[in-house]
mmCIF file of C-alpha atoms in Angstrom:
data_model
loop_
_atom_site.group_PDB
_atom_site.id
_atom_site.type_symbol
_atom_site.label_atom_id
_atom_site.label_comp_id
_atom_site.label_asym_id
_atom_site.label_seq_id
_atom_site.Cartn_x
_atom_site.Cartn_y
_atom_site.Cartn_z
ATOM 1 C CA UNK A 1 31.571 -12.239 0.209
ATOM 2 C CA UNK A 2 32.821 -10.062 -2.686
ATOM 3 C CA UNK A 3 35.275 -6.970 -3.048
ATOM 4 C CA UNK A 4 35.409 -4.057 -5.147
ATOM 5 C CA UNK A 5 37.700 -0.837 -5.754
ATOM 6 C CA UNK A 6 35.955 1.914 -6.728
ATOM 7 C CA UNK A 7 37.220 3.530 -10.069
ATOM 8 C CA UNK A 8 36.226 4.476 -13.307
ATOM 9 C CA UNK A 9 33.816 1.568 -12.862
ATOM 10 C CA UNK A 10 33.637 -0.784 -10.004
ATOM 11 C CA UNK A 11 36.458 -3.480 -10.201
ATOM 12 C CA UNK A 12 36.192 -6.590 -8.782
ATOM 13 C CA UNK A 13 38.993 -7.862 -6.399
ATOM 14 C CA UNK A 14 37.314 -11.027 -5.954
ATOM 15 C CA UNK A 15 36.356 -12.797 -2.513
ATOM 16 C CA UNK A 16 39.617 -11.812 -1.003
ATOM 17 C CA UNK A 17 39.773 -8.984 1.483
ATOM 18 C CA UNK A 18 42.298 -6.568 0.623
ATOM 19 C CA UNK A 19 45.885 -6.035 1.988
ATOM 20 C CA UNK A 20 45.088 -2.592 1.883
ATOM 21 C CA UNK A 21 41.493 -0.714 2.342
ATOM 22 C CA UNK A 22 41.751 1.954 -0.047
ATOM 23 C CA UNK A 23 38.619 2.933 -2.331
ATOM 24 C CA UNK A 24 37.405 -0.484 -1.252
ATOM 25 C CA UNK A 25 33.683 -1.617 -1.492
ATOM 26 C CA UNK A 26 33.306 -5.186 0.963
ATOM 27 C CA UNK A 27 29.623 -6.629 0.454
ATOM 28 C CA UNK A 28 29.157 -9.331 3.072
ATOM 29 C CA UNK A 29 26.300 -11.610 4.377
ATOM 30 C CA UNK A 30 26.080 -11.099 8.176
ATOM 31 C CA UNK A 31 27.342 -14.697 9.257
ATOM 32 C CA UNK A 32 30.538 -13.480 6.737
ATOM 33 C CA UNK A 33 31.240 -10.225 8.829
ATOM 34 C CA UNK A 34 33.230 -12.059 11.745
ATOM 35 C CA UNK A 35 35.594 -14.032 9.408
ATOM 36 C CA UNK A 36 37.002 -10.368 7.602
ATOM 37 C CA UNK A 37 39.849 -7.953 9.353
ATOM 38 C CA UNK A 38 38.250 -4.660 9.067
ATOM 39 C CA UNK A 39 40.479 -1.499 9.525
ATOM 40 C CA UNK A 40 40.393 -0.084 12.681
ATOM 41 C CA UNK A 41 38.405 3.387 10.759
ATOM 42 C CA UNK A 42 35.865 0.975 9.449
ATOM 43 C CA UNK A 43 32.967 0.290 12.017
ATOM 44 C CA UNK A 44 30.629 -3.031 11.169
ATOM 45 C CA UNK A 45 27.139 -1.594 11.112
ATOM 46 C CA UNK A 46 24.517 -2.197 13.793
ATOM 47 C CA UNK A 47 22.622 -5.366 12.427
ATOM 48 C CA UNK A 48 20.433 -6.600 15.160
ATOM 49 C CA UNK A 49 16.305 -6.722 14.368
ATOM 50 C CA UNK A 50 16.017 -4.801 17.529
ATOM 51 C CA UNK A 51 18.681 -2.248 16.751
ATOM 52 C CA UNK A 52 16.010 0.312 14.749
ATOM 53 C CA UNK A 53 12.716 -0.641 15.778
ATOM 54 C CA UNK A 54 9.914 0.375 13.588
ATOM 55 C CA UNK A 55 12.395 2.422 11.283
ATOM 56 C CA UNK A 56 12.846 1.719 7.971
ATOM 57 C CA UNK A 57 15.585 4.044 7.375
ATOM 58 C CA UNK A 58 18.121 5.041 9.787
ATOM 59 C CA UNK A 59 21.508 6.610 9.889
ATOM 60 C CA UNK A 60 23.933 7.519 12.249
ATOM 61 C CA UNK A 61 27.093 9.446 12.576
ATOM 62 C CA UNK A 62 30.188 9.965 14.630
ATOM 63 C CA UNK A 63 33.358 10.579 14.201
ATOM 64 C CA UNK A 64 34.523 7.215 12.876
ATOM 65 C CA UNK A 65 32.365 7.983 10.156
ATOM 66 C CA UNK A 66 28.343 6.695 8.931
ATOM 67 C CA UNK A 67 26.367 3.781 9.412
ATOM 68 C CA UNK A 68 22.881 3.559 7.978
ATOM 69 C CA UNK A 69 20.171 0.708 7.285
ATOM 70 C CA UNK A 70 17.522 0.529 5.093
ATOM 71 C CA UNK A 71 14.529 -1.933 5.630
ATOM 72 C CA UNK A 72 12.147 -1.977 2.043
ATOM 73 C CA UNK A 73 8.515 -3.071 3.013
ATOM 74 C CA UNK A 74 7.060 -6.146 1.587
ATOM 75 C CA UNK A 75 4.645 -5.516 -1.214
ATOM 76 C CA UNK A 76 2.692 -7.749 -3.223
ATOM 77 C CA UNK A 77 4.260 -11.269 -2.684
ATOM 78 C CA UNK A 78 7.509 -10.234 -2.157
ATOM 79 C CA UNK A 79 8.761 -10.301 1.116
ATOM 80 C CA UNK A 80 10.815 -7.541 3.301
ATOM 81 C CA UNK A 81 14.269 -6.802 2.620
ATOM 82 C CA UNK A 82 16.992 -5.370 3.983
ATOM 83 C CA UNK A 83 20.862 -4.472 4.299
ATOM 84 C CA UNK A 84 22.939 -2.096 6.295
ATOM 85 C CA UNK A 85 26.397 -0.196 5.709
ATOM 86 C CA UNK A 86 29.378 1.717 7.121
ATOM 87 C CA UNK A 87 31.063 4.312 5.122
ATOM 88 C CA UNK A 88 34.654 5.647 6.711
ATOM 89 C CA UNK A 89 37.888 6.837 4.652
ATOM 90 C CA UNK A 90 36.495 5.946 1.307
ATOM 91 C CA UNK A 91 35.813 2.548 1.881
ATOM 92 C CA UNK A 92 31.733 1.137 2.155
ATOM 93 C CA UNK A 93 31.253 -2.384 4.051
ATOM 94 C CA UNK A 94 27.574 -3.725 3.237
ATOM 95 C CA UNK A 95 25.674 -6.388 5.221
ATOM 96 C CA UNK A 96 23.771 -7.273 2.560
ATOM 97 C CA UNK A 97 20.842 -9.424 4.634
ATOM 98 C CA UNK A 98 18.324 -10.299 2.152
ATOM 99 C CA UNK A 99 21.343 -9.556 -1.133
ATOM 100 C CA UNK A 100 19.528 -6.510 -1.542
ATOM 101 C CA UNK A 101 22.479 -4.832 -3.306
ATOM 102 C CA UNK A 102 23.965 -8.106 -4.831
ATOM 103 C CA UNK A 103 21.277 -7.474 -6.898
ATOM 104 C CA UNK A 104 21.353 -3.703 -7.788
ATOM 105 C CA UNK A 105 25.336 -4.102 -8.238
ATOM 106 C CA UNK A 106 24.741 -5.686 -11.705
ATOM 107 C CA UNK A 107 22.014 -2.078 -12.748
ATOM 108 C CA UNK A 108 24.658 0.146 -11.346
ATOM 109 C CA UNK A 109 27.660 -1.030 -13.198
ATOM 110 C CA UNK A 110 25.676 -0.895 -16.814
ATOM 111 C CA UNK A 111 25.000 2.944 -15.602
ATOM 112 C CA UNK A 112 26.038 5.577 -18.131
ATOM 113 C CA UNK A 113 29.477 6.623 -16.786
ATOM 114 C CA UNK A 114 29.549 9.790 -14.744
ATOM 115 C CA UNK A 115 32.956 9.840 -13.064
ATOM 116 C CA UNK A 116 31.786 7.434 -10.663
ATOM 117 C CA UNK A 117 35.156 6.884 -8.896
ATOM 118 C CA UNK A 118 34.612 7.103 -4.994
ATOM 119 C CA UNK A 119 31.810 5.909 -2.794
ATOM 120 C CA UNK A 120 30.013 8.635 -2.624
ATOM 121 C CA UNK A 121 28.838 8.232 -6.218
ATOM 122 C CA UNK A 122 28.655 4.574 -5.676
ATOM 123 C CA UNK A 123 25.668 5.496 -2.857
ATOM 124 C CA UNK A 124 24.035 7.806 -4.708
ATOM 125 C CA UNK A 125 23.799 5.391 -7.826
ATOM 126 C CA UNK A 126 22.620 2.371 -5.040
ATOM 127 C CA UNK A 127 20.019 4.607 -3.629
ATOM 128 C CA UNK A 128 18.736 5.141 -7.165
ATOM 129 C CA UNK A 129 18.398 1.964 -8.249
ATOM 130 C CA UNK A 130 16.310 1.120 -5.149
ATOM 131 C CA UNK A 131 13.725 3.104 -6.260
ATOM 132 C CA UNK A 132 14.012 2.634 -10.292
ATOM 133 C CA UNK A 133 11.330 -0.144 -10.424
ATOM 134 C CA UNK A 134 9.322 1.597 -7.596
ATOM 135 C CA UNK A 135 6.995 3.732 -10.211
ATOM 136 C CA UNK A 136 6.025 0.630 -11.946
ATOM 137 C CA UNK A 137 5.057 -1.493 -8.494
ATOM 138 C CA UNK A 138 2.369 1.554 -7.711
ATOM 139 C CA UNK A 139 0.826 1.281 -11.205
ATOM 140 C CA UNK A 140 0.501 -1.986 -10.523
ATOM 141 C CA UNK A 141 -1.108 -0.829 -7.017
ATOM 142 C CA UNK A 142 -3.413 1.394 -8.421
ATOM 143 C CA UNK A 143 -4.611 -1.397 -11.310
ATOM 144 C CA UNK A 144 -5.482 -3.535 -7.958
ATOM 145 C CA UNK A 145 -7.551 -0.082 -6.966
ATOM 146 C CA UNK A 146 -9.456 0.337 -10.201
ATOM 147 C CA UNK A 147 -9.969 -3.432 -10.344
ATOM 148 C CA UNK A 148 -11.829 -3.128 -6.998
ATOM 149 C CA UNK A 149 -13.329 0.204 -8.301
ATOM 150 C CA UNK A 150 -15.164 -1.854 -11.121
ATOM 151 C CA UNK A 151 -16.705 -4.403 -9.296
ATOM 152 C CA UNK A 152 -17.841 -2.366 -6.710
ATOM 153 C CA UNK A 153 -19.762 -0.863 -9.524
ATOM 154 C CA UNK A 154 -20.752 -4.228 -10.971
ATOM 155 C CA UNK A 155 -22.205 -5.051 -7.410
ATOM 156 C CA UNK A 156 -19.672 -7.477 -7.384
ATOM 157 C CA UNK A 157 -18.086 -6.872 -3.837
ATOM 158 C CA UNK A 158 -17.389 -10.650 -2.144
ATOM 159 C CA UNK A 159 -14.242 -10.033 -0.110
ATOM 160 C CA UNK A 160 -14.061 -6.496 -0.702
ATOM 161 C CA UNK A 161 -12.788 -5.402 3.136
ATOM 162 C CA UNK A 162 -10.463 -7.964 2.967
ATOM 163 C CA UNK A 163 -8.897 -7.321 -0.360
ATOM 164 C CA UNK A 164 -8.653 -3.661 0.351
ATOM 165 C CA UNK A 165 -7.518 -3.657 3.903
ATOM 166 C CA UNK A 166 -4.287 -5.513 2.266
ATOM 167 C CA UNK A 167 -4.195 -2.730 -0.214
ATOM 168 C CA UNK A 168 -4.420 0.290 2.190
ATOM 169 C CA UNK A 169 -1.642 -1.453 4.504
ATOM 170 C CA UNK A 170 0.543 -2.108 1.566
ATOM 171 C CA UNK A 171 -0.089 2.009 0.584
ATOM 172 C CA UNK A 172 0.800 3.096 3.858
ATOM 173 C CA UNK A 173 3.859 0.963 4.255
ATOM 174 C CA UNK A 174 5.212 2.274 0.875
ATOM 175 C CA UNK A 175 4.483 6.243 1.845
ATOM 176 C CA UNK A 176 6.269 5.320 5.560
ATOM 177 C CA UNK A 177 9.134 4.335 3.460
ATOM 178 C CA UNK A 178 9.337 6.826 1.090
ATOM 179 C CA UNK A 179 9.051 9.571 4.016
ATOM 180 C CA UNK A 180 11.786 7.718 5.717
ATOM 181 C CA UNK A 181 13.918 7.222 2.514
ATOM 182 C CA UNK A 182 13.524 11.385 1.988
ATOM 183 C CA UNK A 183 14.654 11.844 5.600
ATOM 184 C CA UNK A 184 17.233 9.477 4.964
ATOM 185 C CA UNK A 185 18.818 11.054 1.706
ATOM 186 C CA UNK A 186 18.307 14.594 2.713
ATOM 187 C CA UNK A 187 20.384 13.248 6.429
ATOM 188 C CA UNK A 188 23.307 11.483 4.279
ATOM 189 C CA UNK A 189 23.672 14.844 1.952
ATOM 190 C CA UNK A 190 23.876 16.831 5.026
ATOM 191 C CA UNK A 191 25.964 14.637 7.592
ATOM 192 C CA UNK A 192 28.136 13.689 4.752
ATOM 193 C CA UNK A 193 27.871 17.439 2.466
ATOM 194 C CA UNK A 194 32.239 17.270 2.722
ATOM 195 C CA UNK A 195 32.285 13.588 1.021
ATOM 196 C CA UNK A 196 30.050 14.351 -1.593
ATOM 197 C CA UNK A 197 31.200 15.870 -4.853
ATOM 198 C CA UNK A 198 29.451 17.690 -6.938
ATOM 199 C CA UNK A 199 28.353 15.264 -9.319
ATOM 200 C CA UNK A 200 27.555 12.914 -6.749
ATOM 201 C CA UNK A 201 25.326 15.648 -4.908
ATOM 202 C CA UNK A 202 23.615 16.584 -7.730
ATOM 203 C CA UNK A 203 22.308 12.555 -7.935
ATOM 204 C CA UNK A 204 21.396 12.575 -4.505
ATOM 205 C CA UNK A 205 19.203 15.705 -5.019
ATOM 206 C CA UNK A 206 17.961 14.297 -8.354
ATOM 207 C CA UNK A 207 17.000 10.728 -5.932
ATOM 208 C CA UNK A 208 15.749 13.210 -3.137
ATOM 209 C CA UNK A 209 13.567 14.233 -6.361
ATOM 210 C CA UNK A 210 12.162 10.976 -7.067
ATOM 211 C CA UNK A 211 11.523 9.814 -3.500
ATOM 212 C CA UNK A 212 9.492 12.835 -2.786
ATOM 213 C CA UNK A 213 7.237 12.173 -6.480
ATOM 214 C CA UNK A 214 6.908 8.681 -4.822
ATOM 215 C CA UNK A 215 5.932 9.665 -1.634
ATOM 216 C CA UNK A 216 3.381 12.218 -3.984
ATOM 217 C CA UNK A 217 1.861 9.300 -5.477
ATOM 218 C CA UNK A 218 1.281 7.249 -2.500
ATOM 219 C CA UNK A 219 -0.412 9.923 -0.943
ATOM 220 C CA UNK A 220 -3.257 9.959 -4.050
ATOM 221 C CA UNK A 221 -3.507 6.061 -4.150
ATOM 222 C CA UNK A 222 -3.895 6.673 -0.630
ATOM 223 C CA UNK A 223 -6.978 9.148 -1.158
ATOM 224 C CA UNK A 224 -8.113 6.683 -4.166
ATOM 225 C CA UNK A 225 -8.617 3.851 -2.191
ATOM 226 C CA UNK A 226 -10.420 5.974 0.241
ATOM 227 C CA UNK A 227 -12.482 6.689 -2.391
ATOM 228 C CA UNK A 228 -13.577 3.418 -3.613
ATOM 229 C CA UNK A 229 -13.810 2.649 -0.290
ATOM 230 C CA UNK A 230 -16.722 5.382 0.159
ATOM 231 C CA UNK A 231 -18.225 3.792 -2.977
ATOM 232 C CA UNK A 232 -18.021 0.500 -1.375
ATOM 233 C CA UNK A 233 -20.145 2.524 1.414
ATOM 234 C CA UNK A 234 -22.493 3.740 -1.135
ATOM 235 C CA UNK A 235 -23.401 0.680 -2.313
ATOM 236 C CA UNK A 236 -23.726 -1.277 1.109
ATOM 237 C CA UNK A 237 -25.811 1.477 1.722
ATOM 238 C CA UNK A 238 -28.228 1.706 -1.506
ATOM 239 C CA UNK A 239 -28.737 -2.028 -0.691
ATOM 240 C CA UNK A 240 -30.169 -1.462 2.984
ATOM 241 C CA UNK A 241 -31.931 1.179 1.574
ATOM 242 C CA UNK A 242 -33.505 -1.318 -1.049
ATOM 243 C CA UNK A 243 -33.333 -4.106 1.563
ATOM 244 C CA UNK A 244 -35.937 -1.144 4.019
ATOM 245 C CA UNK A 245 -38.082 -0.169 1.180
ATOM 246 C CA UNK A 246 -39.370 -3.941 0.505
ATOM 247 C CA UNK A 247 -39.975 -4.153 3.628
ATOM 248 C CA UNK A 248 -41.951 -0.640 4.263
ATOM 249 C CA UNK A 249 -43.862 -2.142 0.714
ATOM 250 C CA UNK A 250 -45.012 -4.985 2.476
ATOM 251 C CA UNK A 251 -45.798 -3.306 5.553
ATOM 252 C CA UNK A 252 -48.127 -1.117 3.919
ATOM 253 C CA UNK A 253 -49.820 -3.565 1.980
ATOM 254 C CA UNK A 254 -50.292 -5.899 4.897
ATOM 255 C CA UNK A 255 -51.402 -3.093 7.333
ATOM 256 C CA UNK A 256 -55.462 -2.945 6.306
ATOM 257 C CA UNK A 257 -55.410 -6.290 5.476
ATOM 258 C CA UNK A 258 -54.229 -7.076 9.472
ATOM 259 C CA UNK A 259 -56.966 -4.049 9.859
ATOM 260 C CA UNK A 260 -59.738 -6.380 8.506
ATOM 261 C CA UNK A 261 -58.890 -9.261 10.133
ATOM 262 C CA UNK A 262 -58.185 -7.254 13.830
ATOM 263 C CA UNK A 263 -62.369 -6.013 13.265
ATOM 264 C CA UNK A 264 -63.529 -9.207 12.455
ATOM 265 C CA UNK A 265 -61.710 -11.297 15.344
ATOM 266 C CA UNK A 266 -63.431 -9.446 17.531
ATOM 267 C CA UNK A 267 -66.224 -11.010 19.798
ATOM 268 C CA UNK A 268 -69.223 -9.175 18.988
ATOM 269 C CA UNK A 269 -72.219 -10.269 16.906
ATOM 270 C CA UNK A 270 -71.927 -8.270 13.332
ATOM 271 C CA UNK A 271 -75.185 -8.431 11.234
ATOM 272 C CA UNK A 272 -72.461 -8.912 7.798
ATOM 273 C CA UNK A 273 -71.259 -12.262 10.051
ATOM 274 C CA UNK A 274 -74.970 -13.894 8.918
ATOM 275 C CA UNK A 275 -75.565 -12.492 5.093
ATOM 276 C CA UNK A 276 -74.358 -15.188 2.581
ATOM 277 C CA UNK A 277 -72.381 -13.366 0.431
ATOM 278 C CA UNK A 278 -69.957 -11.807 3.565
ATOM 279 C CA UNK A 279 -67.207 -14.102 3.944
ATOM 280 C CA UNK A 280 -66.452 -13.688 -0.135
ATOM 281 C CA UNK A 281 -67.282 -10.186 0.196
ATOM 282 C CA UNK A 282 -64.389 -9.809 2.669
ATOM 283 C CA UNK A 283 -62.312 -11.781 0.701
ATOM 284 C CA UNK A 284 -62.829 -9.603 -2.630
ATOM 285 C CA UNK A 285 -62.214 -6.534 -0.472
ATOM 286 C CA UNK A 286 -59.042 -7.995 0.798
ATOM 287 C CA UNK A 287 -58.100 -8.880 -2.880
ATOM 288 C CA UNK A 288 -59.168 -5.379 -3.820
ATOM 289 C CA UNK A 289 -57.240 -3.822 -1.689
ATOM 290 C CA UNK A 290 -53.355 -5.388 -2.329
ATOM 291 C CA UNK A 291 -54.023 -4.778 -5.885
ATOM 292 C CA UNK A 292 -54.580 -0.663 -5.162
ATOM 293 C CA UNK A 293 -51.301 -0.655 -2.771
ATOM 294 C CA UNK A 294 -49.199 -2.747 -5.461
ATOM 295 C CA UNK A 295 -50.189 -0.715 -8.525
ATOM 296 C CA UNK A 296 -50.157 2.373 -6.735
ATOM 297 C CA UNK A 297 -46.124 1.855 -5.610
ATOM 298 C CA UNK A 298 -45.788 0.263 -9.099
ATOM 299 C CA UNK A 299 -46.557 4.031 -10.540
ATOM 300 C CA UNK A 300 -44.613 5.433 -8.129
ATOM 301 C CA UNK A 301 -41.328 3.634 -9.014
ATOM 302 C CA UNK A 302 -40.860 2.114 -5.480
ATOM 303 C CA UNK A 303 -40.408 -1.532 -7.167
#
């Protein structure tokens, strides 16, 4: 466990809880939250895997002040994460689960200073740096795309259901997020529009900003990988079509020569059954014929 005072900057009081909550910021594991004395305006947050559901953003107000959690999806090999919060009186307590903010703490104290003495700008600035990396991880997503893209061209398309299914889940996990992260930030700045100032507001609009270009560019990775996708489809397609015409080809040629043999398996007594020269004659007509069919399709481009 760690505690801060918010200030100029974010001072550390060490892992200690305060005499006395005032500006404090408490950042806890959840087996640590039981051994701290929280004030009595200071509610733990809701930490339970049941307690949301599905949601990967939530918050929730009374008048004891807000709690809120915030679940970020798994992408690439990186697992789920997640931490909750209360926020009461100028003081924050954070269950950090997965040290979700442990990490950010280090980005958000080499910010440019902006006045950030209170919680609320301590928020806005943690919200922010959840998403700073965020632009990068979806160029990477849309490299994965293109990748596909090309060897769906090359013909090269061993595993390609597989590789893209991951790919459209891990899309449409990130744009969930995002439209829960939007709901999220535009709920906090509303709920909370008294404890924000106005520098602090003006970050949470400029993150409200960046979720919702995001969320933009989900939704057209989204529609790319739909369209490889179709181009997958093409190609499975032109390939039957290929697979039908060879087969149509060798129909064709095979039909007079089944013709030939059909009228001479019959049981009659043909006068061409007794002439010497017959059975090559048949034979030269049979040879005669598959040579027309194939160069005729060979002119017509059909192999």
């Amino acid at each position: 466990m760690q505690f801060y005072e918010f200030g100029d900057a974010l001072r550390p009081l060490g892992e200690k809880a305060p005499e006395k909550w005032e500006n404090v910021l408490a950042l806890l594991e959840p087996s640590e939250l039981s051994a701290v004395t929280l004030p009595d305006t200071l509610t733990p947050p809701l930490t339970s895997d049941s307690v949301y559901g599905s949601q990967l953003c939530a918050l929730l107000t009374d008048q004891n002040g807000i709690t809120g959690h915030i679940r970020i999806p798994a992408r690439g090999s990186q697992a789920a994460r997640r931490f909750a919060f209360s926020w009461s009186q100028g003081n924050v307590l954070i269950v950090d689960h997965d040290r979700v903010v442990a990490n950010c703490l280090d980005a958000i104290r080499a910010m440019r200073p902006h006045n950030a003495d209170g919680a609320d700008n301590f928020l806005a600035d943690l919200l922010l740096t959840l998403v700073r990396d965020d632009l990068t991880a979806l160029e990477q997503l849309e490299e994965r795309i293109t990748n596909l893209e090309q060897e769906v061209l090359a013909d090269n398309t061993d595993r390609f259901i597989h590789r893209m299914s991951a790919i459209r889940k891990e899309v449409s996990r990130a744009d969930r997020f995002y439209a829960q992260l939007a709901d999220f930030g535009a709920s906090l700045l509303e709920e909370a529009d008294d404890l924000f100032d106005k520098r602090s507001t003006r970050r949470m609009n400029y993150f409200l900003r960046r979720v919702e270009a995001l969320k933009n560019e989900t939704e057209r990775l989204r529609e790319y990988a739909m369209q490889v996708s179709g181009e997958y489809q093409s190609q499975v397609d032109i390939a039957q079509n290929r697979v039908m015409q060879l087969l149509t080809i060798v129909t064709t040629i095979f039909l007079p020569l089944s013709l030939i043999v059909g009228w001479y398996g019959m049981n009659f007594d043909m006068p061409e059954l007794s002439w010497e020269y017959g059975y090559p004659v048949v034979i030269v007509l049979a040879v005669v014929i598959v040579a027309v069919l194939i160069r005729y399709f060979k002119r017509k481009k059909w192999f």
